[in-house]
PDB file of C-alpha atoms in Angstrom:
ATOM      1  CA  MET S 230      10.884  63.595 -30.871  1.00 74.00           C
ATOM      2  CA  SER S 231       7.129  64.176 -30.944  1.00 82.00           C
ATOM      3  CA  GLU S 232       5.126  64.595 -27.754  1.00 87.00           C
ATOM      4  CA  ALA S 233       3.155  61.423 -28.512  1.00 87.00           C
ATOM      5  CA  LEU S 234       6.305  59.318 -28.868  1.00 92.00           C
ATOM      6  CA  GLN S 235       7.891  60.903 -25.821  1.00 92.00           C
ATOM      7  CA  THR S 236       4.812  60.034 -23.760  1.00 94.00           C
ATOM      8  CA  PHE S 237       4.821  56.480 -25.118  1.00 94.00           C
ATOM      9  CA  ILE S 238       8.484  55.993 -24.214  1.00 94.00           C
ATOM     10  CA  GLN S 239       8.136  57.570 -20.778  1.00 94.00           C
ATOM     11  CA  THR S 240       5.213  55.251 -20.056  1.00 95.00           C
ATOM     12  CA  ASN S 241       6.693  52.020 -21.367  1.00 95.00           C
ATOM     13  CA  GLN S 242      10.446  52.279 -20.844  1.00 94.00           C
ATOM     14  CA  PRO S 243      10.190  51.893 -17.031  1.00 94.00           C
ATOM     15  CA  ILE S 244       8.069  48.762 -17.587  1.00 94.00           C
ATOM     16  CA  ILE S 245      10.841  47.255 -19.723  1.00 95.00           C
ATOM     17  CA  GLU S 246      13.541  48.244 -17.222  1.00 94.00           C
ATOM     18  CA  GLN S 247      11.650  46.659 -14.338  1.00 94.00           C
ATOM     19  CA  LYS S 248      10.860  43.506 -16.288  1.00 95.00           C
ATOM     20  CA  LEU S 249      14.520  43.046 -17.278  1.00 95.00           C
ATOM     21  CA  SER S 250      15.668  43.372 -13.688  1.00 93.00           C
ATOM     22  CA  THR S 251      12.987  40.975 -12.426  1.00 95.00           C
ATOM     23  CA  LEU S 252      13.761  38.332 -15.053  1.00 96.00           C
ATOM     24  CA  ILE S 253      17.461  38.288 -14.097  1.00 96.00           C
ATOM     25  CA  LYS S 254      16.796  38.272 -10.357  1.00 94.00           C
ATOM     26  CA  GLU S 255      14.463  35.265 -10.709  1.00 94.00           C
ATOM     27  CA  ILE S 256      17.014  32.898 -12.259  1.00 95.00           C
ATOM     28  CA  ASN S 257      19.004  30.405 -10.205  1.00 95.00           C
ATOM     29  CA  ALA S 258      22.553  31.260 -11.298  1.00 96.00           C
ATOM     30  CA  PRO S 259      25.865  32.366  -9.699  1.00 97.00           C
ATOM     31  CA  GLU S 260      25.537  35.893  -8.374  1.00 96.00           C
ATOM     32  CA  THR S 261      28.655  37.064 -10.213  1.00 97.00           C
ATOM     33  CA  LEU S 262      27.165  35.900 -13.489  1.00 97.00           C
ATOM     34  CA  LYS S 263      23.847  37.599 -12.737  1.00 97.00           C
ATOM     35  CA  GLU S 264      25.721  40.781 -11.836  1.00 96.00           C
ATOM     36  CA  ALA S 265      27.588  40.747 -15.173  1.00 96.00           C
ATOM     37  CA  MET S 266      24.381  40.074 -17.104  1.00 97.00           C
ATOM     38  CA  GLU S 267      22.484  42.838 -15.345  1.00 95.00           C
ATOM     39  CA  TYR S 268      25.412  45.281 -15.640  1.00 95.00           C
ATOM     40  CA  SER S 269      25.060  45.436 -19.416  1.00 94.00           C
ATOM     41  CA  LEU S 270      21.267  45.161 -19.402  1.00 93.00           C
ATOM     42  CA  GLN S 271      20.987  48.146 -17.085  1.00 89.00           C
ATOM     43  CA  ALA S 272      23.731  50.228 -18.711  1.00 84.00           C
ATOM     44  CA  GLY S 273      21.101  52.396 -20.368  1.00 77.00           C
ATOM     45  CA  GLY S 274      20.242  52.418 -24.031  1.00 80.00           C
ATOM     46  CA  LYS S 275      17.247  53.594 -25.988  1.00 85.00           C
ATOM     47  CA  ARG S 276      15.329  50.266 -25.752  1.00 93.00           C
ATOM     48  CA  ILE S 277      14.136  50.789 -29.322  1.00 93.00           C
ATOM     49  CA  ARG S 278      13.666  47.078 -30.002  1.00 95.00           C
ATOM     50  CA  PRO S 279      11.441  46.212 -27.018  1.00 96.00           C
ATOM     51  CA  LEU S 280       9.578  49.487 -27.366  1.00 96.00           C
ATOM     52  CA  TYR S 281       8.851  48.660 -30.998  1.00 96.00           C
ATOM     53  CA  THR S 282       7.131  45.428 -29.944  1.00 97.00           C
ATOM     54  CA  LEU S 283       4.893  47.379 -27.576  1.00 97.00           C
ATOM     55  CA  ALA S 284       4.318  50.088 -30.195  1.00 96.00           C
ATOM     56  CA  VAL S 285       2.912  47.572 -32.675  1.00 96.00           C
ATOM     57  CA  LEU S 286       0.505  46.313 -30.026  1.00 96.00           C
ATOM     58  CA  GLU S 287      -0.584  49.863 -29.222  1.00 94.00           C
ATOM     59  CA  GLU S 288      -1.095  50.544 -32.939  1.00 94.00           C
ATOM     60  CA  LEU S 289      -3.291  47.431 -33.152  1.00 94.00           C
ATOM     61  CA  ASN S 290      -5.069  48.278 -29.872  1.00 93.00           C
ATOM     62  CA  ILE S 291      -4.122  44.965 -28.226  1.00 93.00           C
ATOM     63  CA  ASN S 292      -3.306  44.393 -24.560  1.00 91.00           C
ATOM     64  CA  SER S 293      -1.206  41.375 -23.589  1.00 92.00           C
ATOM     65  CA  GLU S 294       0.159  40.338 -20.211  1.00 89.00           C
ATOM     66  CA  ASP S 295       3.101  38.669 -21.984  1.00 94.00           C
ATOM     67  CA  ALA S 296       4.051  41.658 -24.146  1.00 96.00           C
ATOM     68  CA  ALA S 297       6.630  43.225 -21.805  1.00 96.00           C
ATOM     69  CA  THR S 298       8.242  39.831 -21.224  1.00 97.00           C
ATOM     70  CA  VAL S 299       8.566  39.139 -24.951  1.00 97.00           C
ATOM     71  CA  ALA S 300       9.929  42.636 -25.478  1.00 97.00           C
ATOM     72  CA  SER S 301      12.482  42.122 -22.708  1.00 97.00           C
ATOM     73  CA  THR S 302      13.829  38.928 -24.249  1.00 97.00           C
ATOM     74  CA  ILE S 303      14.627  40.888 -27.407  1.00 96.00           C
ATOM     75  CA  GLU S 304      16.671  43.337 -25.349  1.00 96.00           C
ATOM     76  CA  MET S 305      18.515  40.389 -23.793  1.00 97.00           C
ATOM     77  CA  ILE S 306      19.519  39.126 -27.237  1.00 97.00           C
ATOM     78  CA  HIS S 307      20.543  42.620 -28.324  1.00 95.00           C
ATOM     79  CA  THR S 308      22.593  43.150 -25.157  1.00 96.00           C
ATOM     80  CA  TYR S 309      24.345  39.788 -25.533  1.00 97.00           C
ATOM     81  CA  SER S 310      25.384  40.824 -29.041  1.00 95.00           C
ATOM     82  CA  LEU S 311      26.790  44.120 -27.749  1.00 94.00           C
ATOM     83  CA  ILE S 312      28.799  42.400 -24.998  1.00 95.00           C
ATOM     84  CA  HIS S 313      30.367  40.086 -27.566  1.00 96.00           C
ATOM     85  CA  ASP S 314      30.836  42.855 -30.161  1.00 93.00           C
ATOM     86  CA  ASP S 315      32.881  44.868 -27.674  1.00 94.00           C
ATOM     87  CA  LEU S 316      35.337  42.028 -26.943  1.00 95.00           C
ATOM     88  CA  PRO S 317      38.990  42.419 -28.030  1.00 94.00           C
ATOM     89  CA  ALA S 318      38.539  39.679 -30.647  1.00 92.00           C
ATOM     90  CA  MET S 319      35.656  41.618 -32.227  1.00 90.00           C
ATOM     91  CA  ASP S 320      35.418  45.451 -32.171  1.00 86.00           C
ATOM     92  CA  ASP S 321      37.691  45.869 -29.122  1.00 87.00           C
ATOM     93  CA  ASP S 322      35.705  48.705 -27.516  1.00 90.00           C
ATOM     94  CA  ASP S 323      36.215  50.019 -23.997  1.00 90.00           C
ATOM     95  CA  LEU S 324      33.064  52.168 -23.911  1.00 86.00           C
ATOM     96  CA  ARG S 325      29.423  51.223 -24.386  1.00 86.00           C
ATOM     97  CA  ARG S 326      26.458  53.461 -23.575  1.00 79.00           C
ATOM     98  CA  GLY S 327      28.859  55.816 -21.809  1.00 81.00           C
ATOM     99  CA  LYS S 328      30.118  53.142 -19.409  1.00 89.00           C
ATOM    100  CA  PRO S 329      33.091  50.735 -19.408  1.00 92.00           C
ATOM    101  CA  THR S 330      32.271  47.669 -21.486  1.00 95.00           C
ATOM    102  CA  ASN S 331      31.474  44.366 -19.807  1.00 95.00           C
ATOM    103  CA  HIS S 332      34.861  42.749 -20.368  1.00 97.00           C
ATOM    104  CA  VAL S 333      36.638  45.824 -18.984  1.00 96.00           C
ATOM    105  CA  VAL S 334      34.703  45.469 -15.712  1.00 96.00           C
ATOM    106  CA  PHE S 335      34.344  41.677 -15.370  1.00 96.00           C
ATOM    107  CA  GLY S 336      37.099  40.264 -17.595  1.00 96.00           C
ATOM    108  CA  GLU S 337      36.780  38.572 -20.964  1.00 97.00           C
ATOM    109  CA  ALA S 338      35.755  35.125 -19.724  1.00 97.00           C
ATOM    110  CA  LEU S 339      32.830  36.341 -17.620  1.00 97.00           C
ATOM    111  CA  ALA S 340      31.761  38.780 -20.344  1.00 97.00           C
ATOM    112  CA  ILE S 341      31.535  35.920 -22.847  1.00 97.00           C
ATOM    113  CA  LEU S 342      29.545  33.827 -20.384  1.00 98.00           C
ATOM    114  CA  ALA S 343      27.258  36.755 -19.482  1.00 97.00           C
ATOM    115  CA  GLY S 344      26.431  37.105 -23.175  1.00 97.00           C
ATOM    116  CA  ASP S 345      25.859  33.358 -23.487  1.00 97.00           C
ATOM    117  CA  GLY S 346      23.604  33.475 -20.445  1.00 97.00           C
ATOM    118  CA  LEU S 347      21.438  36.269 -21.851  1.00 98.00           C
ATOM    119  CA  LEU S 348      21.132  34.554 -25.232  1.00 97.00           C
ATOM    120  CA  THR S 349      19.982  31.192 -23.912  1.00 97.00           C
ATOM    121  CA  LEU S 350      17.790  32.629 -21.153  1.00 97.00           C
ATOM    122  CA  ALA S 351      15.736  34.560 -23.712  1.00 97.00           C
ATOM    123  CA  PHE S 352      14.542  31.394 -25.459  1.00 98.00           C
ATOM    124  CA  GLY S 353      13.638  29.683 -22.194  1.00 97.00           C
ATOM    125  CA  ILE S 354      11.545  32.663 -21.142  1.00 97.00           C
ATOM    126  CA  LEU S 355       9.643  32.601 -24.446  1.00 97.00           C
ATOM    127  CA  ALA S 356       8.972  28.875 -24.066  1.00 97.00           C
ATOM    128  CA  ARG S 357       7.397  29.457 -20.628  1.00 96.00           C
ATOM    129  CA  LEU S 358       5.121  32.407 -21.469  1.00 96.00           C
ATOM    130  CA  PRO S 359       1.859  31.790 -19.567  1.00 93.00           C
ATOM    131  CA  ASP S 360      -0.722  33.553 -21.731  1.00 93.00           C
ATOM    132  CA  LEU S 361       0.259  33.006 -25.365  1.00 96.00           C
ATOM    133  CA  THR S 362      -0.752  29.872 -27.255  1.00 96.00           C
ATOM    134  CA  ALA S 363       1.737  27.128 -28.087  1.00 97.00           C
ATOM    135  CA  ILE S 364       1.554  28.153 -31.750  1.00 97.00           C
ATOM    136  CA  GLN S 365       2.398  31.766 -30.908  1.00 97.00           C
ATOM    137  CA  LYS S 366       5.317  30.720 -28.685  1.00 97.00           C
ATOM    138  CA  ILE S 367       6.732  28.401 -31.343  1.00 97.00           C
ATOM    139  CA  GLU S 368       6.504  31.137 -33.970  1.00 97.00           C
ATOM    140  CA  LEU S 369       8.252  33.631 -31.679  1.00 98.00           C
ATOM    141  CA  ILE S 370      11.047  31.168 -30.880  1.00 98.00           C
ATOM    142  CA  ASP S 371      11.407  30.134 -34.517  1.00 97.00           C
ATOM    143  CA  ARG S 372      11.560  33.686 -35.845  1.00 97.00           C
ATOM    144  CA  LEU S 373      13.901  34.856 -33.074  1.00 97.00           C
ATOM    145  CA  SER S 374      16.327  31.976 -33.632  1.00 97.00           C
ATOM    146  CA  TYR S 375      16.403  32.930 -37.320  1.00 96.00           C
ATOM    147  CA  ALA S 376      16.847  36.666 -36.638  1.00 96.00           C
ATOM    148  CA  ALA S 377      19.553  36.227 -34.008  1.00 96.00           C
ATOM    149  CA  GLY S 378      21.446  33.308 -35.530  1.00 96.00           C
ATOM    150  CA  ALA S 379      23.558  32.294 -38.518  1.00 96.00           C
ATOM    151  CA  GLU S 380      20.856  33.335 -40.994  1.00 94.00           C
ATOM    152  CA  GLY S 381      20.419  36.735 -39.344  1.00 95.00           C
ATOM    153  CA  MET S 382      22.485  38.754 -36.889  1.00 95.00           C
ATOM    154  CA  VAL S 383      25.414  36.332 -36.455  1.00 96.00           C
ATOM    155  CA  GLY S 384      25.625  35.792 -40.196  1.00 96.00           C
ATOM    156  CA  GLY S 385      25.661  39.562 -40.693  1.00 93.00           C
ATOM    157  CA  GLN S 386      28.493  39.911 -38.188  1.00 92.00           C
ATOM    158  CA  VAL S 387      30.517  37.351 -40.144  1.00 94.00           C
ATOM    159  CA  LEU S 388      29.847  39.189 -43.425  1.00 92.00           C
ATOM    160  CA  ASP S 389      30.973  42.389 -41.698  1.00 89.00           C
ATOM    161  CA  ILE S 390      34.248  40.755 -40.603  1.00 88.00           C
ATOM    162  CA  LEU S 391      34.838  39.265 -44.059  1.00 90.00           C
ATOM    163  CA  GLY S 392      34.299  42.707 -45.588  1.00 88.00           C
ATOM    164  CA  GLU S 393      37.055  44.335 -43.539  1.00 84.00           C
ATOM    165  CA  GLY S 394      39.870  45.636 -45.715  1.00 83.00           C
ATOM    166  CA  LYS S 395      37.724  45.301 -48.842  1.00 87.00           C
ATOM    167  CA  SER S 396      35.626  47.801 -50.769  1.00 88.00           C
ATOM    168  CA  LEU S 397      32.040  46.570 -50.717  1.00 91.00           C
ATOM    169  CA  THR S 398      29.326  47.527 -53.175  1.00 92.00           C
ATOM    170  CA  LEU S 399      26.126  49.107 -51.872  1.00 92.00           C
ATOM    171  CA  ASP S 400      24.273  45.794 -52.348  1.00 93.00           C
ATOM    172  CA  GLU S 401      26.962  43.941 -50.375  1.00 93.00           C
ATOM    173  CA  LEU S 402      26.844  46.508 -47.563  1.00 92.00           C
ATOM    174  CA  GLU S 403      23.043  46.295 -47.420  1.00 92.00           C
ATOM    175  CA  LYS S 404      23.264  42.510 -47.126  1.00 93.00           C
ATOM    176  CA  VAL S 405      25.567  42.930 -44.120  1.00 92.00           C
ATOM    177  CA  HIS S 406      23.200  45.295 -42.369  1.00 91.00           C
ATOM    178  CA  ILE S 407      19.929  43.585 -43.300  1.00 93.00           C
ATOM    179  CA  ASN S 408      21.296  40.706 -41.259  1.00 94.00           C
ATOM    180  CA  LYS S 409      23.557  42.312 -38.661  1.00 91.00           C
ATOM    181  CA  THR S 410      21.245  45.122 -37.545  1.00 89.00           C
ATOM    182  CA  GLY S 411      17.982  44.721 -39.404  1.00 92.00           C
ATOM    183  CA  ALA S 412      17.103  41.116 -38.572  1.00 94.00           C
ATOM    184  CA  LEU S 413      16.635  41.614 -34.831  1.00 95.00           C
ATOM    185  CA  LEU S 414      14.945  44.978 -35.269  1.00 94.00           C
ATOM    186  CA  SER S 415      12.555  43.379 -37.764  1.00 95.00           C
ATOM    187  CA  PHE S 416      11.774  40.604 -35.314  1.00 97.00           C
ATOM    188  CA  SER S 417      10.940  43.193 -32.655  1.00 97.00           C
ATOM    189  CA  ILE S 418       8.288  44.650 -34.934  1.00 97.00           C
ATOM    190  CA  LEU S 419       6.928  41.314 -36.146  1.00 97.00           C
ATOM    191  CA  ALA S 420       6.781  39.998 -32.568  1.00 97.00           C
ATOM    192  CA  GLY S 421       4.094  42.573 -31.836  1.00 97.00           C
ATOM    193  CA  GLY S 422       2.092  41.249 -34.772  1.00 97.00           C
ATOM    194  CA  ILE S 423       2.492  37.654 -33.589  1.00 97.00           C
ATOM    195  CA  ILE S 424       1.306  38.510 -30.076  1.00 97.00           C
ATOM    196  CA  ALA S 425      -1.668  40.376 -31.581  1.00 96.00           C
ATOM    197  CA  ASN S 426      -2.570  37.537 -33.975  1.00 95.00           C
ATOM    198  CA  ALA S 427      -2.442  40.127 -36.753  1.00 96.00           C
ATOM    199  CA  SER S 428      -3.794  39.356 -40.217  1.00 95.00           C
ATOM    200  CA  GLU S 429      -1.521  38.223 -43.039  1.00 95.00           C
ATOM    201  CA  GLU S 430      -1.981  41.610 -44.714  1.00 96.00           C
ATOM    202  CA  ILE S 431      -0.826  43.493 -41.623  1.00 96.00           C
ATOM    203  CA  MET S 432       2.096  41.120 -41.036  1.00 96.00           C
ATOM    204  CA  LYS S 433       3.244  41.713 -44.632  1.00 96.00           C
ATOM    205  CA  ALA S 434       3.056  45.489 -44.139  1.00 96.00           C
ATOM    206  CA  LEU S 435       4.968  45.236 -40.858  1.00 96.00           C
ATOM    207  CA  GLN S 436       7.644  43.104 -42.560  1.00 96.00           C
ATOM    208  CA  THR S 437       8.160  45.699 -45.300  1.00 96.00           C
ATOM    209  CA  TYR S 438       8.162  48.552 -42.785  1.00 96.00           C
ATOM    210  CA  ALA S 439      10.670  46.673 -40.616  1.00 96.00           C
ATOM    211  CA  PHE S 440      12.991  45.979 -43.552  1.00 95.00           C
ATOM    212  CA  HIS S 441      13.289  49.646 -44.473  1.00 95.00           C
ATOM    213  CA  ILE S 442      13.481  50.865 -40.878  1.00 94.00           C
ATOM    214  CA  GLY S 443      16.290  48.394 -40.190  1.00 92.00           C
ATOM    215  CA  LEU S 444      18.331  49.886 -43.033  1.00 93.00           C
ATOM    216  CA  ALA S 445      17.420  53.428 -41.981  1.00 93.00           C
ATOM    217  CA  PHE S 446      18.608  52.707 -38.447  1.00 92.00           C
ATOM    218  CA  GLN S 447      22.030  51.575 -39.697  1.00 91.00           C
ATOM    219  CA  ILE S 448      22.409  54.459 -42.160  1.00 93.00           C
ATOM    220  CA  GLN S 449      21.737  56.940 -39.363  1.00 93.00           C
ATOM    221  CA  ASP S 450      24.262  55.115 -37.174  1.00 89.00           C
ATOM    222  CA  ASP S 451      26.869  55.527 -39.922  1.00 91.00           C
ATOM    223  CA  ILE S 452      26.031  59.225 -40.290  1.00 93.00           C
ATOM    224  CA  LEU S 453      26.241  59.782 -36.540  1.00 91.00           C
ATOM    225  CA  ASP S 454      29.665  58.130 -36.404  1.00 88.00           C
ATOM    226  CA  ILE S 455      30.829  61.079 -38.525  1.00 88.00           C
ATOM    227  CA  GLU S 456      28.669  63.898 -37.182  1.00 84.00           C
ATOM    228  CA  GLY S 457      28.183  62.840 -33.549  1.00 66.00           C
ATOM    229  CA  THR S 458      30.463  63.041 -30.521  1.00 57.00           C
ATOM    230  CA  SER S 459      31.471  60.287 -28.102  1.00 55.00           C
ATOM    231  CA  GLU S 460      29.434  62.070 -25.407  1.00 60.00           C
ATOM    232  CA  GLN S 461      26.304  62.053 -27.578  1.00 54.00           C
ATOM    233  CA  LEU S 462      26.723  58.490 -28.762  1.00 52.00           C
ATOM    234  CA  GLY S 463      27.876  56.859 -25.512  1.00 57.00           C
ATOM    235  CA  LYS S 464      30.588  55.066 -27.509  1.00 52.00           C
ATOM    236  CA  THR S 465      33.700  56.017 -29.433  1.00 57.00           C
ATOM    237  CA  ALA S 466      32.805  58.401 -32.264  1.00 54.00           C
ATOM    238  CA  GLY S 467      34.702  58.350 -35.559  1.00 56.00           C
ATOM    239  CA  LYS S 468      35.841  54.774 -35.122  1.00 61.00           C
ATOM    240  CA  ASP S 469      34.345  53.641 -38.445  1.00 59.00           C
ATOM    241  CA  VAL S 470      36.460  56.184 -40.323  1.00 56.00           C
ATOM    242  CA  LEU S 471      39.636  55.363 -38.391  1.00 51.00           C
ATOM    243  CA  SER S 472      39.210  51.628 -38.981  1.00 58.00           C
ATOM    244  CA  GLU S 473      38.272  52.229 -42.657  1.00 66.00           C
ATOM    245  CA  LYS S 474      35.034  50.280 -42.290  1.00 77.00           C
ATOM    246  CA  ASN S 475      32.549  50.019 -45.118  1.00 85.00           C
ATOM    247  CA  THR S 476      29.723  52.421 -44.305  1.00 91.00           C
ATOM    248  CA  TYR S 477      26.993  54.188 -46.239  1.00 93.00           C
ATOM    249  CA  PRO S 478      28.885  57.516 -46.215  1.00 93.00           C
ATOM    250  CA  SER S 479      32.093  55.821 -47.375  1.00 89.00           C
ATOM    251  CA  ILE S 480      30.275  54.337 -50.377  1.00 91.00           C
ATOM    252  CA  LEU S 481      27.694  57.034 -51.134  1.00 92.00           C
ATOM    253  CA  THR S 482      29.320  60.147 -49.552  1.00 92.00           C
ATOM    254  CA  LEU S 483      27.699  61.779 -46.535  1.00 92.00           C
ATOM    255  CA  ASP S 484      25.086  63.581 -48.634  1.00 94.00           C
ATOM    256  CA  GLY S 485      24.335  60.377 -50.537  1.00 95.00           C
ATOM    257  CA  ALA S 486      23.854  58.490 -47.277  1.00 95.00           C
ATOM    258  CA  LYS S 487      21.388  61.139 -46.110  1.00 94.00           C
ATOM    259  CA  GLU S 488      19.446  60.779 -49.371  1.00 95.00           C
ATOM    260  CA  GLN S 489      19.370  56.993 -48.927  1.00 94.00           C
ATOM    261  CA  LEU S 490      18.146  57.480 -45.346  1.00 95.00           C
ATOM    262  CA  GLN S 491      15.201  59.541 -46.590  1.00 95.00           C
ATOM    263  CA  LYS S 492      14.352  56.923 -49.240  1.00 95.00           C
ATOM    264  CA  GLN S 493      14.242  54.159 -46.628  1.00 95.00           C
ATOM    265  CA  TYR S 494      12.032  56.280 -44.377  1.00 94.00           C
ATOM    266  CA  GLU S 495       9.581  57.000 -47.193  1.00 95.00           C
ATOM    267  CA  SER S 496       9.399  53.322 -48.187  1.00 96.00           C
ATOM    268  CA  ALA S 497       8.643  52.364 -44.582  1.00 95.00           C
ATOM    269  CA  VAL S 498       5.781  54.875 -44.325  1.00 94.00           C
ATOM    270  CA  VAL S 499       4.297  53.778 -47.666  1.00 95.00           C
ATOM    271  CA  ALA S 500       4.103  50.200 -46.356  1.00 95.00           C
ATOM    272  CA  LEU S 501       2.018  51.421 -43.415  1.00 94.00           C
ATOM    273  CA  GLU S 502      -0.266  53.473 -45.663  1.00 92.00           C
ATOM    274  CA  GLU S 503      -1.396  50.291 -47.409  1.00 88.00           C
ATOM    275  CA  VAL S 504      -2.977  49.053 -44.156  1.00 91.00           C
ATOM    276  CA  ASN S 505      -4.035  52.477 -42.846  1.00 86.00           C
ATOM    277  CA  MET S 506      -1.383  52.500 -40.073  1.00 86.00           C
ATOM    278  CA  HIS S 507       0.485  55.599 -41.265  1.00 74.00           C
ATOM    279  CA  LYS S 508      -0.760  58.153 -38.726  1.00 79.00           C
ATOM    280  CA  GLY S 509       0.196  56.514 -35.431  1.00 89.00           C
ATOM    281  CA  ILE S 510       3.112  55.596 -33.215  1.00 93.00           C
ATOM    282  CA  LEU S 511       4.975  53.549 -35.850  1.00 95.00           C
ATOM    283  CA  VAL S 512       5.420  56.618 -38.061  1.00 94.00           C
ATOM    284  CA  GLU S 513       6.528  58.597 -35.014  1.00 93.00           C
ATOM    285  CA  PHE S 514       9.165  55.930 -34.378  1.00 93.00           C
ATOM    286  CA  ALA S 515      10.318  56.107 -38.007  1.00 93.00           C
ATOM    287  CA  ASN S 516      10.716  59.880 -37.664  1.00 92.00           C
ATOM    288  CA  TYR S 517      12.718  59.439 -34.490  1.00 92.00           C
ATOM    289  CA  ILE S 518      15.048  56.799 -35.950  1.00 89.00           C
ATOM    290  CA  THR S 519      15.925  58.955 -38.950  1.00 89.00           C
ATOM    291  CA  LYS S 520      16.472  62.129 -36.903  1.00 86.00           C
ATOM    292  CA  ARG S 521      18.003  60.811 -33.641  1.00 84.00           C
ATOM    293  CA  SER S 522      21.314  62.177 -32.347  1.00 78.00           C
ATOM    294  CA  ASN S 523      22.530  59.018 -30.575  1.00 71.00           C
TER     295      ASN S 523
END
């Protein structure tokens, strides 16, 4: 990780952590539910999605009082998806971010409701943002509902389930991950552009960058499942191989997956070059995503 990116993360990650805690503490809900929601929110994690929103704003030299709040709602949606992914009916995982999963600590019923609570709270927070215009808030809500819902992340999860026990083509696997992983990550990047009232040209470049980075993120995840350890990853390593899941290495071989990772990285950087944004924090993030060890 470069010094510039490390400084950016060290500056902004505590802001996200504090905002997440504050947003949960402010709601009028049963304390047990709030505890379950906050347990998974504060279980660690890289905070790549909310940090990406702030990175776009830094790249565009825009300050916004609402930025950290918008970024935090994205982490709520992401965390809800992880809580539900870990359930016995889904991936049946006991470990997440190096800690017992939500249903292991609170039971399945409360884990489901904690996820539901985070999902619905995020949209209410966006609707009540004090400083953005009504048009900006509607666009954020609209795009997030698409990215997180049946046409995005949830749809991708269903495609992933339907693909179990089958041999997918590369195109079919990419469709799974464009939706399952890429949709929410793309929204994180585009949200920064929406807050900044970025031009159509910049929004198009961000969309292309986000598309390729979303795929790169998943390819590196698949590689790490083979090359990483449970201690590094904070979750069970090697589970994709044991469960015979469709992954980039299983279709392309490990070396082929690494070549595909580099192609996605290069395509993302080229998109930024077209709007002269290829020397800042977004390229640093792309480097980090393709070289990370967890």
